[in-house]
PDB file of C-alpha atoms and ligand atoms in Angstrom:
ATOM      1  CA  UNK K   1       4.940  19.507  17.030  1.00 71.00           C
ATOM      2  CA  UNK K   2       2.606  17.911  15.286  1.00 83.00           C
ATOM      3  CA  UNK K   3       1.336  14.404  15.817  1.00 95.00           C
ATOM      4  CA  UNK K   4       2.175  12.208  13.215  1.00 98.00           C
ATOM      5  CA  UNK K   5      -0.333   9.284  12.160  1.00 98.00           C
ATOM      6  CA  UNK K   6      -0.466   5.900  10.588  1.00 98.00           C
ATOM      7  CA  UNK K   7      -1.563   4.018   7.903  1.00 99.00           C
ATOM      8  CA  UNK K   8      -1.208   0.650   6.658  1.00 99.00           C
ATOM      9  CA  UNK K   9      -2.493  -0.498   3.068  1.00 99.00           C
ATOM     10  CA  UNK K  10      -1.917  -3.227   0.534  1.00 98.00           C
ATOM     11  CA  UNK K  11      -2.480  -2.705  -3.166  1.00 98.00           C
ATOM     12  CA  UNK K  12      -0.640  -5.503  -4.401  1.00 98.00           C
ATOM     13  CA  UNK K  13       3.496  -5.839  -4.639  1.00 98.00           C
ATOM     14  CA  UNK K  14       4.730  -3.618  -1.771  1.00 98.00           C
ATOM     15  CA  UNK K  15       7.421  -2.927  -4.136  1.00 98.00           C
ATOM     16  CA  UNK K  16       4.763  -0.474  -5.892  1.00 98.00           C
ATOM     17  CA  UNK K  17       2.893   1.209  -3.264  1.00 98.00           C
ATOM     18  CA  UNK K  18       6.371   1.931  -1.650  1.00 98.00           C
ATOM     19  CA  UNK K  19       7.929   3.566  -4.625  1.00 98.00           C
ATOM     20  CA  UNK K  20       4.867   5.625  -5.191  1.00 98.00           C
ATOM     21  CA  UNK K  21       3.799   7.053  -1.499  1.00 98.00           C
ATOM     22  CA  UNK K  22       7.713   7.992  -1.371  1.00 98.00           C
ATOM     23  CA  UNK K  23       6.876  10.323  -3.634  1.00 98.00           C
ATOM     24  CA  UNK K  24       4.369  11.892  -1.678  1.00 98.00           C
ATOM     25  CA  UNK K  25       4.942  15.427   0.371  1.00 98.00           C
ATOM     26  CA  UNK K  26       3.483  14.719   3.942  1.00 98.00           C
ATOM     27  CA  UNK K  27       4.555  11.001   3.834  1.00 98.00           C
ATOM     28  CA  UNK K  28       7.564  10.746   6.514  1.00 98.00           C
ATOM     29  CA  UNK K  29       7.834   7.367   6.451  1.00 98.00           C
ATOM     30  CA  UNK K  30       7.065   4.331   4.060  1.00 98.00           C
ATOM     31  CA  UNK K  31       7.864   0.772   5.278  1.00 98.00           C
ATOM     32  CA  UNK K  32       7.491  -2.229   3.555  1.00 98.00           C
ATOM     33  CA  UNK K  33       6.090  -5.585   5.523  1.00 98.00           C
ATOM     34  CA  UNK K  34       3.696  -8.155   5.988  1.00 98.00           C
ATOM     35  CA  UNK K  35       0.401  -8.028   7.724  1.00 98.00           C
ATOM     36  CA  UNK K  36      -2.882  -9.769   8.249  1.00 98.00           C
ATOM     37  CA  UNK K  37      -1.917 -13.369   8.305  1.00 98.00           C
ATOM     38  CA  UNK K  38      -1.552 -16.152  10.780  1.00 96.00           C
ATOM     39  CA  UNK K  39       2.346 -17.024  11.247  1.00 96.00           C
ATOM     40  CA  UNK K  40       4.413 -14.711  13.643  1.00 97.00           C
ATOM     41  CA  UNK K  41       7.618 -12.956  11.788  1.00 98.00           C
ATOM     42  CA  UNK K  42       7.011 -14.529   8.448  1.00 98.00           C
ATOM     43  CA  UNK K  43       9.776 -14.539   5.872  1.00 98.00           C
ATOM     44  CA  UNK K  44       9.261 -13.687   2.715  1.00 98.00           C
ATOM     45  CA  UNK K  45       9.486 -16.869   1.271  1.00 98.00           C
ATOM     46  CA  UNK K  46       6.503 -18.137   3.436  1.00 98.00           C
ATOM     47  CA  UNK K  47       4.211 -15.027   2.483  1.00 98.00           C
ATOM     48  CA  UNK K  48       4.725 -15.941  -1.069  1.00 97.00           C
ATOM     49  CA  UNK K  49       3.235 -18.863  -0.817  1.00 95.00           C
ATOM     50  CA  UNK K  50      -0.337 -17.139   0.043  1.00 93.00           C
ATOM     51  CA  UNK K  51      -0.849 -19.452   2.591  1.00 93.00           C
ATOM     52  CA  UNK K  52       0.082 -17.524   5.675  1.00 97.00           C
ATOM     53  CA  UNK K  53      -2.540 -15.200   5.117  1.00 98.00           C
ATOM     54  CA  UNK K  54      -0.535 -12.208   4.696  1.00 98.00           C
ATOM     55  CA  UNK K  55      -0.810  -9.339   2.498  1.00 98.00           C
ATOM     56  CA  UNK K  56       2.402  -7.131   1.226  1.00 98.00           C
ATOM     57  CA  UNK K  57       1.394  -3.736   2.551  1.00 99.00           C
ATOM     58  CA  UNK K  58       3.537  -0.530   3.060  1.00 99.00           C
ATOM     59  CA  UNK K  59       3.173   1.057   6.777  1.00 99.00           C
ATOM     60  CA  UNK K  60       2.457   5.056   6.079  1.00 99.00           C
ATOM     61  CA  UNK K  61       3.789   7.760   8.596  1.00 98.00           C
ATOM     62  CA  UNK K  62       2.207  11.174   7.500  1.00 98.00           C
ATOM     63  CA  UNK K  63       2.017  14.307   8.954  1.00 98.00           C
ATOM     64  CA  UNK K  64      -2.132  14.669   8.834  1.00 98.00           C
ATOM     65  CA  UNK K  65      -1.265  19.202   8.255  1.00 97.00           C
ATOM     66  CA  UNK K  66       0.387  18.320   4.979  1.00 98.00           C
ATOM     67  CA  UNK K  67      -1.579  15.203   3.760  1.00 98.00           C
ATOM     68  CA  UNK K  68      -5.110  13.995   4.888  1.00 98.00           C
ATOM     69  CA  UNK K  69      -6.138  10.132   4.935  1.00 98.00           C
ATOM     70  CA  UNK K  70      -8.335  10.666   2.433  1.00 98.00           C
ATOM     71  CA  UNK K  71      -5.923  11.904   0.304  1.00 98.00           C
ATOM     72  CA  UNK K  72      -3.717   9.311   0.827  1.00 98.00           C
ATOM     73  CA  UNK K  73      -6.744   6.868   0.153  1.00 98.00           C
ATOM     74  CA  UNK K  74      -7.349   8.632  -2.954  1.00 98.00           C
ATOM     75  CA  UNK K  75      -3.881   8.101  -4.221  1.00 98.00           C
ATOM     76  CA  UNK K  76      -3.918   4.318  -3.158  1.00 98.00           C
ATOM     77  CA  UNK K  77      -6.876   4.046  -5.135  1.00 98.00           C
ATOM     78  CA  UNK K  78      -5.457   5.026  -8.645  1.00 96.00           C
ATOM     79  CA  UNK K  79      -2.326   2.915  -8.649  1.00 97.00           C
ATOM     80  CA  UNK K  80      -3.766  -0.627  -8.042  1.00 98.00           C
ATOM     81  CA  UNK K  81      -6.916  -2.177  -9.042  1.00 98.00           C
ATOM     82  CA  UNK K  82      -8.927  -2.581  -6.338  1.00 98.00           C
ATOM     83  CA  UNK K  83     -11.542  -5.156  -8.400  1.00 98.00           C
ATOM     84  CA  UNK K  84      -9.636  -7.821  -8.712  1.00 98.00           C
ATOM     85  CA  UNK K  85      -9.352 -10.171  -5.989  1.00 98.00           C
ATOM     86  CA  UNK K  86      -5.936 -11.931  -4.508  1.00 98.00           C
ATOM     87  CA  UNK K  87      -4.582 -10.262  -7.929  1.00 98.00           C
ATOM     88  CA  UNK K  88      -2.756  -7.106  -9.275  1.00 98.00           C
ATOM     89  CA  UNK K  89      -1.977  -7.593 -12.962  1.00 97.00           C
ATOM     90  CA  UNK K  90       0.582 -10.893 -13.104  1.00 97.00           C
ATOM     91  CA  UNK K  91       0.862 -11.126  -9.192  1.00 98.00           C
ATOM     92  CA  UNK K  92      -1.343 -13.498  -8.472  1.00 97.00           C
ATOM     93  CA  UNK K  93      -2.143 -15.046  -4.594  1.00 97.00           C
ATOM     94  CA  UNK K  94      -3.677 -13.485  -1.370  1.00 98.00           C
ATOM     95  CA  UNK K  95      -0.886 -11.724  -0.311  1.00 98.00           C
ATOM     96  CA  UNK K  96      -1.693  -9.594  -3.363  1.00 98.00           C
ATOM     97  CA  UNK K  97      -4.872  -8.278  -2.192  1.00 98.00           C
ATOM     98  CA  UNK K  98      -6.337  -5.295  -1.957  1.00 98.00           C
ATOM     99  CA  UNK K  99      -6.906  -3.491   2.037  1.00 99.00           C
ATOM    100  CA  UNK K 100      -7.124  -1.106   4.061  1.00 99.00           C
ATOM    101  CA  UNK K 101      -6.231  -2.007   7.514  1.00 99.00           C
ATOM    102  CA  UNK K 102      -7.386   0.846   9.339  1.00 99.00           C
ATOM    103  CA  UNK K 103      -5.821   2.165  12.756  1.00 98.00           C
ATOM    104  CA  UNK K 104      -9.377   4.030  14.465  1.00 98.00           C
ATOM    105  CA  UNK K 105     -12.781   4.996  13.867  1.00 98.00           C
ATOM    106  CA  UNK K 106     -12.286   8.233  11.756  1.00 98.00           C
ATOM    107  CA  UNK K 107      -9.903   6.386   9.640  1.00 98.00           C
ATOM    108  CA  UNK K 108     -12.265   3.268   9.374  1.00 98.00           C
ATOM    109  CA  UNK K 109     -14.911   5.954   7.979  1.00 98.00           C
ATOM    110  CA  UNK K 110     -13.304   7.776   5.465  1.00 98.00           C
ATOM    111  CA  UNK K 111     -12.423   4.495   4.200  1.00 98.00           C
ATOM    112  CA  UNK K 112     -16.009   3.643   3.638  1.00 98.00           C
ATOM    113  CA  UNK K 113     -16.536   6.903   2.005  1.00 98.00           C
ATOM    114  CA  UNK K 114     -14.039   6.973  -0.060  1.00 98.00           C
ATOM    115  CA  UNK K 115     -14.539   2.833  -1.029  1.00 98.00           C
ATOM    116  CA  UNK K 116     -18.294   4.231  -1.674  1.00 97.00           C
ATOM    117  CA  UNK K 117     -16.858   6.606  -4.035  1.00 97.00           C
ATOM    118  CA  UNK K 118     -14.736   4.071  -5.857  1.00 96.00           C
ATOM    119  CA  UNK K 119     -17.162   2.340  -6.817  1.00 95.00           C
ATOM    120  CA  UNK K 120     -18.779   4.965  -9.201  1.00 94.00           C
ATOM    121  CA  UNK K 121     -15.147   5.119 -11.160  1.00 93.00           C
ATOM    122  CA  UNK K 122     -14.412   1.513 -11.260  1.00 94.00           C
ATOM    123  CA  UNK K 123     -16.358  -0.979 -13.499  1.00 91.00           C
ATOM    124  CA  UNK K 124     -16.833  -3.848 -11.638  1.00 86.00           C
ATOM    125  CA  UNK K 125     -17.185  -4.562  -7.509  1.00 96.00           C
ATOM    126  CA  UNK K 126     -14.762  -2.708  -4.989  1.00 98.00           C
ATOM    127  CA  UNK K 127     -13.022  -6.053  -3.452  1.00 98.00           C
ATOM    128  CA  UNK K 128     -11.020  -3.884  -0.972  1.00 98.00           C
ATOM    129  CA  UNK K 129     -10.901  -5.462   2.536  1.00 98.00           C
ATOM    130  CA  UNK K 130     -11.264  -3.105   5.222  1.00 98.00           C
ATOM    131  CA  UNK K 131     -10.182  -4.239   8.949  1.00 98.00           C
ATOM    132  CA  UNK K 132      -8.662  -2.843  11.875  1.00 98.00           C
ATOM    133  CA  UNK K 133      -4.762  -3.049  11.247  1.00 98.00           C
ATOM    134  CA  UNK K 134      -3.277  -6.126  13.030  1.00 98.00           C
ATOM    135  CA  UNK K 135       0.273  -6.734  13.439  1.00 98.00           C
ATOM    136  CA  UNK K 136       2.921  -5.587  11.084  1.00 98.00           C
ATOM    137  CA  UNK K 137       5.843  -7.301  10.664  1.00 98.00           C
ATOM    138  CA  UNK K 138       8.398  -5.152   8.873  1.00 98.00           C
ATOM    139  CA  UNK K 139       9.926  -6.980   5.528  1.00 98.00           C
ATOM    140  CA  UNK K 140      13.379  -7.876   5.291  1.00 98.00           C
ATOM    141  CA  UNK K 141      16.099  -4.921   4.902  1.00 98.00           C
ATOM    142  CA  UNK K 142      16.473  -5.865   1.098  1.00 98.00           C
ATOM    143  CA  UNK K 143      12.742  -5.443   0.247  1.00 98.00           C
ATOM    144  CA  UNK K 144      12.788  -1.412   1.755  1.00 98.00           C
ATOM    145  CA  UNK K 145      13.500   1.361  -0.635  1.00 98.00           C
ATOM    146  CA  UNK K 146      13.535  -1.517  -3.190  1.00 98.00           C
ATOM    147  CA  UNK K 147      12.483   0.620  -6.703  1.00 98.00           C
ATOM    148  CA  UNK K 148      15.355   3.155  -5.462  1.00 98.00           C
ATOM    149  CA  UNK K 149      17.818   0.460  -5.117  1.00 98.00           C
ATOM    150  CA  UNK K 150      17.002  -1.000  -8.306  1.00 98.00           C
ATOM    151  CA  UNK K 151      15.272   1.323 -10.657  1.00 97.00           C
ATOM    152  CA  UNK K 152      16.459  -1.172 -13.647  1.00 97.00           C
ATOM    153  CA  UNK K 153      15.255  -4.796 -12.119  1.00 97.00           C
ATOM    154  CA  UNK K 154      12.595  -6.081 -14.803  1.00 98.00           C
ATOM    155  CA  UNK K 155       9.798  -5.841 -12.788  1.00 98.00           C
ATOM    156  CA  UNK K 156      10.708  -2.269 -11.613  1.00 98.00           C
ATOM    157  CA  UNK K 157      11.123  -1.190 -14.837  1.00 98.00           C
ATOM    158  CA  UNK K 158       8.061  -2.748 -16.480  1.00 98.00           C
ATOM    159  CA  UNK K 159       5.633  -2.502 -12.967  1.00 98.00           C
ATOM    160  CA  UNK K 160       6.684   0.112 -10.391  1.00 98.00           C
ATOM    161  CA  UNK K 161       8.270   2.664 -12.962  1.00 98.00           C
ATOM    162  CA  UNK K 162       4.755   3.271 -14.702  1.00 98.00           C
ATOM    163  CA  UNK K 163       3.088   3.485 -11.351  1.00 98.00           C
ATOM    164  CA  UNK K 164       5.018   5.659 -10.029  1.00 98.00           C
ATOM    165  CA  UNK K 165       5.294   8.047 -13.092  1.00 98.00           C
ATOM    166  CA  UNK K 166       1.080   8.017 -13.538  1.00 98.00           C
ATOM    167  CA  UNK K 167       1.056   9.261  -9.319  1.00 98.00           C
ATOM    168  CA  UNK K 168       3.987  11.912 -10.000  1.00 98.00           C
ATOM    169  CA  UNK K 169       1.694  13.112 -12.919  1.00 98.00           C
ATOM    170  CA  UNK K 170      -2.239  12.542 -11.227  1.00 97.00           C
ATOM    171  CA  UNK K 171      -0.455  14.491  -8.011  1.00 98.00           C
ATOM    172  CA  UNK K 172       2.168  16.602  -9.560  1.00 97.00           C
ATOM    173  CA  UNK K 173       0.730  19.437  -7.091  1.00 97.00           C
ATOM    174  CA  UNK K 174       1.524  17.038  -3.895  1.00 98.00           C
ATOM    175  CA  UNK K 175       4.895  15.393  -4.716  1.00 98.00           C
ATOM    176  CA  UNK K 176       7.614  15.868  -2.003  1.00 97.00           C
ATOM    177  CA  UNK K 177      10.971  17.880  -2.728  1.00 78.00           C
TER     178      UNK K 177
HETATM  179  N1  LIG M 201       6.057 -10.960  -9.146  1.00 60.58           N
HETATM  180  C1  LIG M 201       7.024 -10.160  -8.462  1.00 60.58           C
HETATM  181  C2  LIG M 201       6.469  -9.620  -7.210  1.00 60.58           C
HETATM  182  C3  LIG M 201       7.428  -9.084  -6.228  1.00 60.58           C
HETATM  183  S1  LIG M 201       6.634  -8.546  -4.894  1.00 60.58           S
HETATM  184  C4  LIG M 201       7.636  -7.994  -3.742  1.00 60.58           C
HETATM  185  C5  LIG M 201       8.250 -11.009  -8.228  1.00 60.58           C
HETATM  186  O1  LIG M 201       8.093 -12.136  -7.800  1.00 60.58           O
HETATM  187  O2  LIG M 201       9.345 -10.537  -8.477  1.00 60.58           O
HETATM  188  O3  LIG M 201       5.720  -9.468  -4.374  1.00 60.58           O
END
């Protein structure tokens, strides 16, 4: 069987990057939680605040013979902004930010490439963080599969739903089932 690997990234509401790497044929798993900061288990509520130091990032399980890292890097890349700092769009705060928490060497590489590359299609300066992934606390049960659950919440509707519909059209050739 194949072994399965990791990834952990934060573009912004994990709301987003959830709903769109579901999409994604290769991508097993997609969690939703809360990593990088300073408080053990934080809540939600505390993480909103942008003062525990936590970023909203989805935890990626993907089979590596369907769906490379860089692929998955490339994908991250065109559904947040990654020049705007502690900010996608009207989320504003730290837990917003833009990273890559990377889980070993090769993946800490390709990041740099493909951050490299980036930079040449974006306008202003790549703000992505890149550091090894630390702990990752897994979000409360009501913030998982949260665009399925509620496809017609305002924010879904006016946020994720565009996000998800530019990746099923930019990777209509890799989209799951
Ligand atoms: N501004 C959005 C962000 C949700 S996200 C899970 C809201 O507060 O509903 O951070």
């Amino acid at each position: 069987m194949t072994q399965l690997q990791t990834a952990t990234l934060g573009g912004g509401c994990f709301w987003c990057t959830e709903a769109v790497f579901q999409q994604i044929r290769g991508v097993l798993k997609v969690e939703s939680g809360y990593s990088g900061g300073s408080v053990p288990n934080p809540t939600y509520e505390q993480i909103c605040t942008g003062r525990t130091g936590h970023a909203e990032v989805v935890r990626l399980s993907f089979d590596p013979t369907i769906i490379g890292y860089r692929e998955l890097l490339e994908i991250f890349f065109t559904i947040h902004d990654p020049t705007t700092l502690n900010r996608q769009g009207n989320d504003t705060g730290t837990q917003y930010r833009s990273v890559i928490y990377f889980h070993d060497e090769q993946q800490k590489t390709i990041a740099r490439e493909v951050i490299k590359a980036m930079a040449l299609v974006w306008d202003g300066p790549i703000v992505t963080e890149l550091t090894q992934a630390p702990i990752f606390y897994i979000a409360e049960d009501y913030h998982q599969n949260y665009f399925r659950q509620h496809p017609d919440q305002g924010y879904c509707s006016i946020v994720v739903a565009p996000k998800v519909a530019k990746a099923r059209k930019l990777f209509a050739g890799k989209l799951a089932g």
